[in-house]
mmCIF file of C-alpha atoms in Angstrom:
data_model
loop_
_atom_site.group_PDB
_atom_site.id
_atom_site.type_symbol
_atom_site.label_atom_id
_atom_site.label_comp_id
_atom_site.label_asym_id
_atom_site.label_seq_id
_atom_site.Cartn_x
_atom_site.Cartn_y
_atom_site.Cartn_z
ATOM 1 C CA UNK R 1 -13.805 28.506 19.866
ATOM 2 C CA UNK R 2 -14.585 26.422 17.005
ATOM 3 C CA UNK R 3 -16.519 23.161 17.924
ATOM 4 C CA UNK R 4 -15.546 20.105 16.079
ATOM 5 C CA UNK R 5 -17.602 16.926 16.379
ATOM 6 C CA UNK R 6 -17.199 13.533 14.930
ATOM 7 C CA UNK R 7 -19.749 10.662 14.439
ATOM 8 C CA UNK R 8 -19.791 8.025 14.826
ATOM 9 C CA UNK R 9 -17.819 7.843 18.114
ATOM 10 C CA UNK R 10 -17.251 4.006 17.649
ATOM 11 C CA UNK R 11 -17.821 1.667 15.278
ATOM 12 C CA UNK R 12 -16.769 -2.567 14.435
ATOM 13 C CA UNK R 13 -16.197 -3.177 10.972
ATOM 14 C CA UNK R 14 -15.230 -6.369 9.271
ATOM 15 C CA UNK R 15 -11.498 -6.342 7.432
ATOM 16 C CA UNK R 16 -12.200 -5.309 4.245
ATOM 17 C CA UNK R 17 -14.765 -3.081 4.615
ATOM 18 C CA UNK R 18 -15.154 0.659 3.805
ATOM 19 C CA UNK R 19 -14.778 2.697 6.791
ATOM 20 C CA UNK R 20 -16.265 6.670 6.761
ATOM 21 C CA UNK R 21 -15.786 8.681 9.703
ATOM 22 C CA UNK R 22 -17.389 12.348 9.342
ATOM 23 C CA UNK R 23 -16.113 15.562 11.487
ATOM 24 C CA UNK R 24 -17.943 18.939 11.713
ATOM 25 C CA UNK R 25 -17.091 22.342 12.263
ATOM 26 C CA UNK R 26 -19.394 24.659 13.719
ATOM 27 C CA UNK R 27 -18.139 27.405 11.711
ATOM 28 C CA UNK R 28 -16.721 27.386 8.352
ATOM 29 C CA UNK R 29 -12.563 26.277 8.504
ATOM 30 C CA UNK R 30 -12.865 26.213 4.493
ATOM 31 C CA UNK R 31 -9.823 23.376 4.201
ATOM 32 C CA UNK R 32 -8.305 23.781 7.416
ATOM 33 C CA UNK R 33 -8.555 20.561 8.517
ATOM 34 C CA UNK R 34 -6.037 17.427 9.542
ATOM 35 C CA UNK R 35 -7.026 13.887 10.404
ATOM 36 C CA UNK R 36 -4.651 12.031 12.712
ATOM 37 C CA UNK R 37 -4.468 8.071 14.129
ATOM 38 C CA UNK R 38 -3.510 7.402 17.082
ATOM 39 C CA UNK R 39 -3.033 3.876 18.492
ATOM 40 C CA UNK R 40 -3.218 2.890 22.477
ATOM 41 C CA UNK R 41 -0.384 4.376 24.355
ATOM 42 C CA UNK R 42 1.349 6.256 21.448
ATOM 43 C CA UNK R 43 1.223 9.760 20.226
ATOM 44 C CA UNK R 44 -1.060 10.749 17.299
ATOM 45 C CA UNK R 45 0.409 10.037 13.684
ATOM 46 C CA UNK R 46 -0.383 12.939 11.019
ATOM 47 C CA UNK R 47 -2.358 11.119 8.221
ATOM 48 C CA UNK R 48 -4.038 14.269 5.853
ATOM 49 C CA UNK R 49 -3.992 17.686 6.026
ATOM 50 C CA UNK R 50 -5.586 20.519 4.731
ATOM 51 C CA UNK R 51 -8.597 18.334 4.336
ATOM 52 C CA UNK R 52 -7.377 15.920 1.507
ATOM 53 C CA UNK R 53 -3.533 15.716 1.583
ATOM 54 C CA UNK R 54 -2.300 12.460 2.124
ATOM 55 C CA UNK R 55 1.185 12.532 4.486
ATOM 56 C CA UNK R 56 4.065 10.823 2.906
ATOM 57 C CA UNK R 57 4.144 7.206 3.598
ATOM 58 C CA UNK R 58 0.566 6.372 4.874
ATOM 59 C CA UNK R 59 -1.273 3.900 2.512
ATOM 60 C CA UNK R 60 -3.523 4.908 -0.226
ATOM 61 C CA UNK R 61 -6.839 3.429 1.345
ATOM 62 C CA UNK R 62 -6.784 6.413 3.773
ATOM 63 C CA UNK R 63 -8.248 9.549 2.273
ATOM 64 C CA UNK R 64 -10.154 12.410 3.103
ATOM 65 C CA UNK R 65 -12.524 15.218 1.589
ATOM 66 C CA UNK R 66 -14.869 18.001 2.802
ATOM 67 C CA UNK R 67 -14.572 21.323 3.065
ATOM 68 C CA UNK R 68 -16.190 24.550 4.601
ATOM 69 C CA UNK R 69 -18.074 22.399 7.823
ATOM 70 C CA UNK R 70 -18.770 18.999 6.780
ATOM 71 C CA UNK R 71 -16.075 16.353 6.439
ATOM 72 C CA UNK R 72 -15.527 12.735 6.161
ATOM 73 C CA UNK R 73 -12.266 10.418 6.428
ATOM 74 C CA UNK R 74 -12.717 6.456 4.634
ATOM 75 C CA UNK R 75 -10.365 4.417 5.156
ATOM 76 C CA UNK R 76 -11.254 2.227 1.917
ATOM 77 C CA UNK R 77 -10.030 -1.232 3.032
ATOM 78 C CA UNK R 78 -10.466 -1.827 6.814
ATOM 79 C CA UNK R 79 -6.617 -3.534 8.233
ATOM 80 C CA UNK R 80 -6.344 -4.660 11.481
ATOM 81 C CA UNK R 81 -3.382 -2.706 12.200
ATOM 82 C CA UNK R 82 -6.020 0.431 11.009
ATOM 83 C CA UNK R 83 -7.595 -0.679 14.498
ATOM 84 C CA UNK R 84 -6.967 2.825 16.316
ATOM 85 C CA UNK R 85 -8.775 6.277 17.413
ATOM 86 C CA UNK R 86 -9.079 9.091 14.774
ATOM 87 C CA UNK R 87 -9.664 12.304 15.351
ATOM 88 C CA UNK R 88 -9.899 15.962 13.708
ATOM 89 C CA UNK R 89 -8.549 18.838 13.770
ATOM 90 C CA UNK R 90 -9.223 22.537 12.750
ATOM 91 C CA UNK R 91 -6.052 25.016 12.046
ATOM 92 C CA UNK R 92 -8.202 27.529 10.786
ATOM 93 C CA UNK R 93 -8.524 29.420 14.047
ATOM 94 C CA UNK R 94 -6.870 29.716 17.618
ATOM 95 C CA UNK R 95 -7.336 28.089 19.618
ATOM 96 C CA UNK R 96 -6.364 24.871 17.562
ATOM 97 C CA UNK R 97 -9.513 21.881 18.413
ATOM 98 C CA UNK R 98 -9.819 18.406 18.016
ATOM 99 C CA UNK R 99 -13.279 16.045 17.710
ATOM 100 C CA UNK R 100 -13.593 13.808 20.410
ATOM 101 C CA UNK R 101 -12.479 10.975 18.095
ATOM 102 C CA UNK R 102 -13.571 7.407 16.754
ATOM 103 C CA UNK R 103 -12.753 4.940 17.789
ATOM 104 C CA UNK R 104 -12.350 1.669 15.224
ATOM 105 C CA UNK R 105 -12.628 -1.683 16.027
ATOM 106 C CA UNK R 106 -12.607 -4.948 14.310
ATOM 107 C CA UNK R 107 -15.583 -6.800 13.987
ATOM 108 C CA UNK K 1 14.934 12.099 11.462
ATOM 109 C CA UNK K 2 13.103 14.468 13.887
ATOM 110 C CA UNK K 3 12.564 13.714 17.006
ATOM 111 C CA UNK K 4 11.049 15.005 19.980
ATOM 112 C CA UNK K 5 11.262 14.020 23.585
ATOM 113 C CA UNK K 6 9.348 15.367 26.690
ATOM 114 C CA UNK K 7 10.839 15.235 30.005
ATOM 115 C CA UNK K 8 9.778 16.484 33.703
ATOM 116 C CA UNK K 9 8.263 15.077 37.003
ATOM 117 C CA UNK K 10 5.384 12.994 36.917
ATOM 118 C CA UNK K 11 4.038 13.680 39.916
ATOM 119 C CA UNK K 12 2.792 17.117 40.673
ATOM 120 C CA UNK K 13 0.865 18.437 43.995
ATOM 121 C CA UNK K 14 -2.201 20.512 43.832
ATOM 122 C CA UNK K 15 -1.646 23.914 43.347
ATOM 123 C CA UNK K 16 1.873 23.590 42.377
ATOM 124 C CA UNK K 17 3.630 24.422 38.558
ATOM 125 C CA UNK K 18 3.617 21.512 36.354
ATOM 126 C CA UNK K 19 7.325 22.204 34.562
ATOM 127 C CA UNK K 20 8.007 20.032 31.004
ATOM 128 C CA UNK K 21 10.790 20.348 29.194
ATOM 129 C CA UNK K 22 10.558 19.393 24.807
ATOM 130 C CA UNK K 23 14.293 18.699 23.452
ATOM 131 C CA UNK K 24 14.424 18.286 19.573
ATOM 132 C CA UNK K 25 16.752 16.926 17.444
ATOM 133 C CA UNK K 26 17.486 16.230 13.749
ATOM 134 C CA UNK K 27 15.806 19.783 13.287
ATOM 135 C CA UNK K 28 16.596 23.382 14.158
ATOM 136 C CA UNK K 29 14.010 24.707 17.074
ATOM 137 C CA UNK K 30 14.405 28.057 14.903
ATOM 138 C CA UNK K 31 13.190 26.915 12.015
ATOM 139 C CA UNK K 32 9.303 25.858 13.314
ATOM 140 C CA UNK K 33 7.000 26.458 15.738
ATOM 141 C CA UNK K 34 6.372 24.193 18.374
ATOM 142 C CA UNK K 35 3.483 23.265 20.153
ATOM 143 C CA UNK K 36 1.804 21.197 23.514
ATOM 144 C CA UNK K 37 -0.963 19.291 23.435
ATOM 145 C CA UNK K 38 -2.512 16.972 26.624
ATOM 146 C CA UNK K 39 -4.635 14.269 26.791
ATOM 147 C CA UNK K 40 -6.302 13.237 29.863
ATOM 148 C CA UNK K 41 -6.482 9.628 30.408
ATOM 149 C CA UNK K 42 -8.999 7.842 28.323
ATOM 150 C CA UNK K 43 -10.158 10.923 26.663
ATOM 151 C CA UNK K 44 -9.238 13.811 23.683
ATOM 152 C CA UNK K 45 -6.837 15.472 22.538
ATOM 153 C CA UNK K 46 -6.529 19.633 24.065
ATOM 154 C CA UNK K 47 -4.158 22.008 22.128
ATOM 155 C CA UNK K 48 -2.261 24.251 25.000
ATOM 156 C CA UNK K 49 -0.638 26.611 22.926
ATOM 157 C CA UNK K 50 2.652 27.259 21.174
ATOM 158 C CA UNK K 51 5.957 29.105 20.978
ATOM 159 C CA UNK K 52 7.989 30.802 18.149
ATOM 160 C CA UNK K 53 11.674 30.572 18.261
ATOM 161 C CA UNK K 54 11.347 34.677 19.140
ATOM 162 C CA UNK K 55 9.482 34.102 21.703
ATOM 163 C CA UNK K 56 6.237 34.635 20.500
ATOM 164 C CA UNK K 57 3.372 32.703 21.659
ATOM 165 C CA UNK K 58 -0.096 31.575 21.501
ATOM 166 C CA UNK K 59 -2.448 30.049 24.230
ATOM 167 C CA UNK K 60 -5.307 28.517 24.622
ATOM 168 C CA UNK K 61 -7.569 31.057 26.323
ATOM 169 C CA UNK K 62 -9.131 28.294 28.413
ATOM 170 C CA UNK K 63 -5.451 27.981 30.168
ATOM 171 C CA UNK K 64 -3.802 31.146 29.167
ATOM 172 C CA UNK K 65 -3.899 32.608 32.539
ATOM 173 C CA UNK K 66 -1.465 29.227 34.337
ATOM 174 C CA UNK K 67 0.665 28.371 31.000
ATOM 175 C CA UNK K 68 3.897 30.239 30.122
ATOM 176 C CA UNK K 69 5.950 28.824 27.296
ATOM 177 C CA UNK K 70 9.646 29.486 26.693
ATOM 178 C CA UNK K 71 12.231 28.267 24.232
ATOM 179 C CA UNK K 72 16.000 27.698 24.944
ATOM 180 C CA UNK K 73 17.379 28.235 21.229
ATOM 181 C CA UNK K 74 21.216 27.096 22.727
ATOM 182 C CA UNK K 75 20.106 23.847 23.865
ATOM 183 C CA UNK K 76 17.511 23.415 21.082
ATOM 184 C CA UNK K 77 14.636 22.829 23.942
ATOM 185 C CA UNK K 78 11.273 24.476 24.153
ATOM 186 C CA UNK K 79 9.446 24.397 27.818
ATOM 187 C CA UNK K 80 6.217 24.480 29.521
ATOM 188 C CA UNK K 81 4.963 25.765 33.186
ATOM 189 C CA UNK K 82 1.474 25.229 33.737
ATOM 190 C CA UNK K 83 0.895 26.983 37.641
ATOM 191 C CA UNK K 84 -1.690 26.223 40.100
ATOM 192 C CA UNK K 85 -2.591 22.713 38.863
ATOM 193 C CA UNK K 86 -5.779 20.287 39.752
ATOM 194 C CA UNK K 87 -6.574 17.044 39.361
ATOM 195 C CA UNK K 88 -8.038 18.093 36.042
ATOM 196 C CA UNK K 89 -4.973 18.788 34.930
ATOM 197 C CA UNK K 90 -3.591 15.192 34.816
ATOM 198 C CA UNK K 91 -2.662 14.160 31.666
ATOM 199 C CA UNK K 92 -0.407 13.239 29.022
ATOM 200 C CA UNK K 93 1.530 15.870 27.730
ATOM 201 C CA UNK K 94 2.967 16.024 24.120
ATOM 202 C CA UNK K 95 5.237 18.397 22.675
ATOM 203 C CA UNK K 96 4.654 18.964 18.807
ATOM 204 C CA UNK K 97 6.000 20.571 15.836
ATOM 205 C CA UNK K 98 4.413 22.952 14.079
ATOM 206 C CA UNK K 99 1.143 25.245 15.061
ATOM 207 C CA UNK K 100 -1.134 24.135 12.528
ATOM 208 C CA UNK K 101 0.266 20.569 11.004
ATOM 209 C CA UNK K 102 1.963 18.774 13.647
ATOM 210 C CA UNK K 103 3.612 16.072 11.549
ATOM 211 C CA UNK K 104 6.278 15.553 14.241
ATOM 212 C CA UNK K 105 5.565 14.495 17.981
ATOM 213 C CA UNK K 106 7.047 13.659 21.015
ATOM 214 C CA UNK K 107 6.029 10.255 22.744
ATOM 215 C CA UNK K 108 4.247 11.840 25.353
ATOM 216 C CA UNK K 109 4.641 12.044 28.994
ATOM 217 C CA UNK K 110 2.242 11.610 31.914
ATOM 218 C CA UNK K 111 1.553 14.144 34.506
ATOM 219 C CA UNK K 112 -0.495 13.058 37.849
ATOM 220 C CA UNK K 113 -1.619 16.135 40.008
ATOM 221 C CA UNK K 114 -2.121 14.390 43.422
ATOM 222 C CA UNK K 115 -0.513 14.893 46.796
#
């Protein structure tokens, strides 16, 4: 299996600030890779794939970049309704994994 | 607008089959593939496989030996049976779209394993 880890695994940021989350594989997944939000007691929400692609409808300050192992999601202006847990995923082998996630809080 | 809906008991004994059913609308279940993913309280996300609309599937080897997916094309439903449950296996269960991108998911639904 492919090993994905994210750090940090929580962190308290003021509103406004820039946010960067990093995820790595522990094999290369090239661009494999999707970044999802997910708020307390709802399913994940789809935010980029393939590394970079922002979904339809989520805000410009959310991006992301990386390739091969080494990744990182900003988020560029911190919201308060950004407060959530994000995690990553790797589609470049089976079976499908997810980082443990980060957790975002407001400061 | 797709949407996806789990449904099934929430309470499970030990070593009994943990049955969910996945009904979709506002899409065609043969036009994707369709995944489950759990998440035990307070903790990640697990991918659990998925099913083609031909029945093809793909499991996670870590639970490939319990899980059998099937898809009801007639009803537009997809199912899982996980057998022989724990404790360990509590968790919220989420049906998805897609086996790479899951853009589309259901709002989850908890499973306890306890007797």
């Amino acid at each position: 299996d492919i090993q994905m880890t994210q750090s940090p695994s929580s962190l308290s940021a003021s509103v406004g600030d820039r946010v960067t989350i990093t995820c790595q594989a522990s094999h290369d997944i090239s661009k494999y890779l999707n970044w999802y939000q997910q708020k307390p007691g709802k399913a994940p929400k789809l935010l980029i794939s393939e590394a970079s692609d922002l979904q339809t409808g989520v805000p410009s300050r959310f991006s992301g970049s990386g390739s091969g192992t080494h990744f990182t999601f900003t988020i560029s202006s911190l919201q308060p309704e950004d407060i959530a847990t994000y995690y990553c995923q790797q589609y470049d082998n089976f079976p499908r994994t997810f980082g443990p996630g980060t957790k975002v809080d407001i400061k | 607008q797709v949407q996806l809906q789990e449904s099934g008991p929430g309470l499970v004994k030990p070593s009994e089959t943990l049955s969910l059913t996945c009904s979709v609308s506002g899409d065609s279940i043969s036009s994707y593939y369709w995944s489950w993913i759990r998440q035990p309280p307070g903790k990640g996300l697990e991918w659990i496989g998925y099913i083609y609309y031909t029945g093809n599937t793909n499991y996670n080897p870590s639970l490939k030996s319990r899980v059998t997916m099937s898809v009801d094309t007639s009803n537009n439903q997809f199912s899982l049976k996980l057998s022989s449950v724990t404790t360990a296996d509590t968790a919220v269960y989420y049906c998805a779209r897609g086996r790479s991108i899951h853009r589309y998911w259901g709002q989850g639904t908890l499973v306890t394993v306890s007797s």
